[in-house]
């Protein structure tokens, strides 16, 4: 199991302790027949593309697309739930492809988004923090 470095974990959790007054709202849509979920902040954005029905064949086509203002080309993103749960996602050109991510890590990420609450997206040089409502019907595995 890979563990987030203590410095990144502390800084991400410190950012998560900042008072948040309103929930960040997922923008839900459809692209090429696939459901999408997006969160945007002043510091970057996250877009989840799901493929629960394997629209384009047996290989999962889900993806997490990330943009960080201070880290234009991360090679790893860690989804860090306030509970301490972590999901490590290798990233290439801003995309973590479901087919290339460890299935257990993909499931942890989906569970974090489905549960809602505070979570951070962390790279070696930047982080994004969100607080969302639960997405109980999120089908992205």
mmCIF file of C-alpha atoms in Angstrom:
data_model
loop_
_atom_site.group_PDB
_atom_site.id
_atom_site.type_symbol
_atom_site.label_atom_id
_atom_site.label_comp_id
_atom_site.label_asym_id
_atom_site.label_seq_id
_atom_site.Cartn_x
_atom_site.Cartn_y
_atom_site.Cartn_z
ATOM 1 C CA UNK A 1 0.000 0.000 0.000
ATOM 2 C CA UNK A 2 1.301 3.437 -0.897
ATOM 3 C CA UNK A 3 1.006 6.148 1.691
ATOM 4 C CA UNK A 4 0.884 9.887 1.110
ATOM 5 C CA UNK A 5 3.952 11.639 2.470
ATOM 6 C CA UNK A 6 3.388 13.176 5.931
ATOM 7 C CA UNK A 7 4.111 16.698 4.676
ATOM 8 C CA UNK A 8 1.499 16.479 1.908
ATOM 9 C CA UNK A 9 -1.025 14.824 4.198
ATOM 10 C CA UNK A 10 -0.607 17.502 6.868
ATOM 11 C CA UNK A 11 -0.877 20.363 4.365
ATOM 12 C CA UNK A 12 -3.894 18.788 2.658
ATOM 13 C CA UNK A 13 -5.633 18.165 5.971
ATOM 14 C CA UNK A 14 -4.788 21.680 7.124
ATOM 15 C CA UNK A 15 -6.420 23.030 3.983
ATOM 16 C CA UNK A 16 -9.432 20.817 4.698
ATOM 17 C CA UNK A 17 -9.875 22.375 8.144
ATOM 18 C CA UNK A 18 -10.551 25.824 6.678
ATOM 19 C CA UNK A 19 -14.191 26.743 7.345
ATOM 20 C CA UNK A 20 -16.388 26.072 4.327
ATOM 21 C CA UNK A 21 -19.759 27.773 4.243
ATOM 22 C CA UNK A 22 -21.375 26.362 1.119
ATOM 23 C CA UNK A 23 -21.154 22.988 -0.521
ATOM 24 C CA UNK A 24 -19.323 22.673 -3.817
ATOM 25 C CA UNK A 25 -21.896 21.502 -6.356
ATOM 26 C CA UNK A 26 -21.175 18.792 -8.891
ATOM 27 C CA UNK A 27 -22.154 19.781 -12.429
ATOM 28 C CA UNK A 28 -23.711 16.671 -13.947
ATOM 29 C CA UNK A 29 -23.784 16.107 -17.713
ATOM 30 C CA UNK A 30 -23.371 13.601 -20.541
ATOM 31 C CA UNK A 31 -20.508 13.466 -23.047
ATOM 32 C CA UNK A 32 -20.452 10.917 -25.885
ATOM 33 C CA UNK A 33 -23.133 8.939 -24.059
ATOM 34 C CA UNK A 34 -21.165 8.805 -20.792
ATOM 35 C CA UNK A 35 -22.244 10.491 -17.532
ATOM 36 C CA UNK A 36 -19.910 13.237 -16.312
ATOM 37 C CA UNK A 37 -19.476 14.991 -12.963
ATOM 38 C CA UNK A 38 -17.436 18.186 -12.628
ATOM 39 C CA UNK A 39 -16.210 20.361 -9.777
ATOM 40 C CA UNK A 40 -14.537 23.711 -10.398
ATOM 41 C CA UNK A 41 -12.715 26.064 -8.073
ATOM 42 C CA UNK A 42 -10.465 29.074 -8.549
ATOM 43 C CA UNK A 43 -7.441 26.765 -8.118
ATOM 44 C CA UNK A 44 -8.407 24.087 -10.658
ATOM 45 C CA UNK A 45 -11.013 21.571 -11.655
ATOM 46 C CA UNK A 46 -11.914 17.901 -11.544
ATOM 47 C CA UNK A 47 -14.095 16.067 -14.044
ATOM 48 C CA UNK A 48 -15.152 12.448 -13.623
ATOM 49 C CA UNK A 49 -16.313 10.546 -16.710
ATOM 50 C CA UNK A 50 -18.105 7.283 -15.922
ATOM 51 C CA UNK A 51 -18.746 4.207 -18.046
ATOM 52 C CA UNK A 52 -20.923 1.884 -15.929
ATOM 53 C CA UNK A 53 -22.481 0.174 -18.955
ATOM 54 C CA UNK A 54 -19.208 -0.267 -20.918
ATOM 55 C CA UNK A 55 -20.654 1.807 -23.770
ATOM 56 C CA UNK A 56 -17.611 1.370 -26.031
ATOM 57 C CA UNK A 57 -16.744 -2.264 -25.251
ATOM 58 C CA UNK A 58 -15.652 -4.479 -22.356
ATOM 59 C CA UNK A 59 -12.788 -2.218 -21.223
ATOM 60 C CA UNK A 60 -13.815 0.439 -18.677
ATOM 61 C CA UNK A 61 -13.659 3.888 -20.258
ATOM 62 C CA UNK A 62 -14.042 5.937 -17.090
ATOM 63 C CA UNK A 63 -11.577 8.753 -16.481
ATOM 64 C CA UNK A 64 -10.707 11.398 -13.960
ATOM 65 C CA UNK A 65 -9.597 14.611 -15.667
ATOM 66 C CA UNK A 66 -7.744 17.062 -13.421
ATOM 67 C CA UNK A 67 -6.409 20.589 -13.768
ATOM 68 C CA UNK A 68 -4.317 22.229 -11.071
ATOM 69 C CA UNK A 69 -3.211 25.859 -11.393
ATOM 70 C CA UNK A 70 0.131 25.257 -9.622
ATOM 71 C CA UNK A 71 0.890 21.809 -11.103
ATOM 72 C CA UNK A 72 0.216 21.702 -14.828
ATOM 73 C CA UNK A 73 1.552 18.169 -15.372
ATOM 74 C CA UNK A 74 1.152 15.947 -12.312
ATOM 75 C CA UNK A 75 2.017 12.281 -12.732
ATOM 76 C CA UNK A 76 0.113 11.217 -9.598
ATOM 77 C CA UNK A 77 -3.012 12.506 -7.871
ATOM 78 C CA UNK A 78 -4.076 11.314 -4.435
ATOM 79 C CA UNK A 79 -7.717 11.608 -3.436
ATOM 80 C CA UNK A 80 -7.624 12.150 0.316
ATOM 81 C CA UNK A 81 -10.889 11.821 2.237
ATOM 82 C CA UNK A 82 -11.238 13.602 5.558
ATOM 83 C CA UNK A 83 -11.562 10.124 7.112
ATOM 84 C CA UNK A 84 -7.969 9.435 6.024
ATOM 85 C CA UNK A 85 -8.893 7.082 3.178
ATOM 86 C CA UNK A 86 -6.552 7.541 0.195
ATOM 87 C CA UNK A 87 -6.780 6.641 -3.476
ATOM 88 C CA UNK A 88 -3.630 6.968 -5.614
ATOM 89 C CA UNK A 89 -4.251 7.639 -9.311
ATOM 90 C CA UNK A 90 -1.467 7.725 -11.911
ATOM 91 C CA UNK A 91 -2.050 10.640 -14.296
ATOM 92 C CA UNK A 92 -0.886 11.162 -17.871
ATOM 93 C CA UNK A 93 -1.634 14.432 -19.677
ATOM 94 C CA UNK A 94 -4.091 15.387 -16.944
ATOM 95 C CA UNK A 95 -6.082 12.140 -17.180
ATOM 96 C CA UNK A 96 -6.289 9.173 -14.841
ATOM 97 C CA UNK A 97 -7.818 6.452 -17.034
ATOM 98 C CA UNK A 98 -9.903 3.883 -15.153
ATOM 99 C CA UNK A 99 -8.305 1.060 -17.154
ATOM 100 C CA UNK A 100 -4.841 2.177 -15.954
ATOM 101 C CA UNK A 101 -5.709 2.764 -12.286
ATOM 102 C CA UNK A 102 -5.606 0.027 -9.661
ATOM 103 C CA UNK A 103 -9.218 -1.166 -9.277
ATOM 104 C CA UNK A 104 -9.109 -0.807 -5.474
ATOM 105 C CA UNK A 105 -7.909 2.815 -5.752
ATOM 106 C CA UNK A 106 -10.574 3.616 -8.360
ATOM 107 C CA UNK A 107 -13.225 2.164 -6.015
ATOM 108 C CA UNK A 108 -11.911 4.222 -3.070
ATOM 109 C CA UNK A 109 -12.101 7.396 -5.179
ATOM 110 C CA UNK A 110 -15.666 6.619 -6.274
ATOM 111 C CA UNK A 111 -16.649 5.836 -2.667
ATOM 112 C CA UNK A 112 -15.204 9.196 -1.541
ATOM 113 C CA UNK A 113 -17.222 11.068 -4.166
ATOM 114 C CA UNK A 114 -20.349 8.982 -3.471
ATOM 115 C CA UNK A 115 -20.122 9.671 0.296
ATOM 116 C CA UNK A 116 -19.594 13.408 -0.105
ATOM 117 C CA UNK A 117 -18.166 15.656 2.581
ATOM 118 C CA UNK A 118 -14.672 17.157 2.568
ATOM 119 C CA UNK A 119 -11.907 15.703 0.441
ATOM 120 C CA UNK A 120 -8.730 16.921 -1.209
ATOM 121 C CA UNK A 121 -7.094 16.164 -4.549
ATOM 122 C CA UNK A 122 -3.348 16.315 -3.904
ATOM 123 C CA UNK A 123 -0.280 16.319 -6.176
ATOM 124 C CA UNK A 124 3.355 16.802 -5.239
ATOM 125 C CA UNK A 125 3.010 20.558 -5.850
ATOM 126 C CA UNK A 126 -0.648 21.523 -5.430
ATOM 127 C CA UNK A 127 -3.982 20.551 -3.917
ATOM 128 C CA UNK A 128 -7.679 21.211 -4.393
ATOM 129 C CA UNK A 129 -10.151 20.916 -1.525
ATOM 130 C CA UNK A 130 -13.885 20.409 -1.953
ATOM 131 C CA UNK A 131 -16.879 19.822 0.282
ATOM 132 C CA UNK A 132 -19.774 18.194 -1.550
ATOM 133 C CA UNK A 133 -23.158 16.663 -0.939
ATOM 134 C CA UNK A 134 -23.312 12.862 -1.311
ATOM 135 C CA UNK A 135 -23.782 11.341 -4.767
ATOM 136 C CA UNK A 136 -25.587 8.148 -3.672
ATOM 137 C CA UNK A 137 -26.433 7.090 -7.235
ATOM 138 C CA UNK A 138 -22.891 7.537 -8.608
ATOM 139 C CA UNK A 139 -22.279 4.499 -10.827
ATOM 140 C CA UNK A 140 -18.690 4.710 -11.950
ATOM 141 C CA UNK A 141 -17.107 1.323 -11.357
#
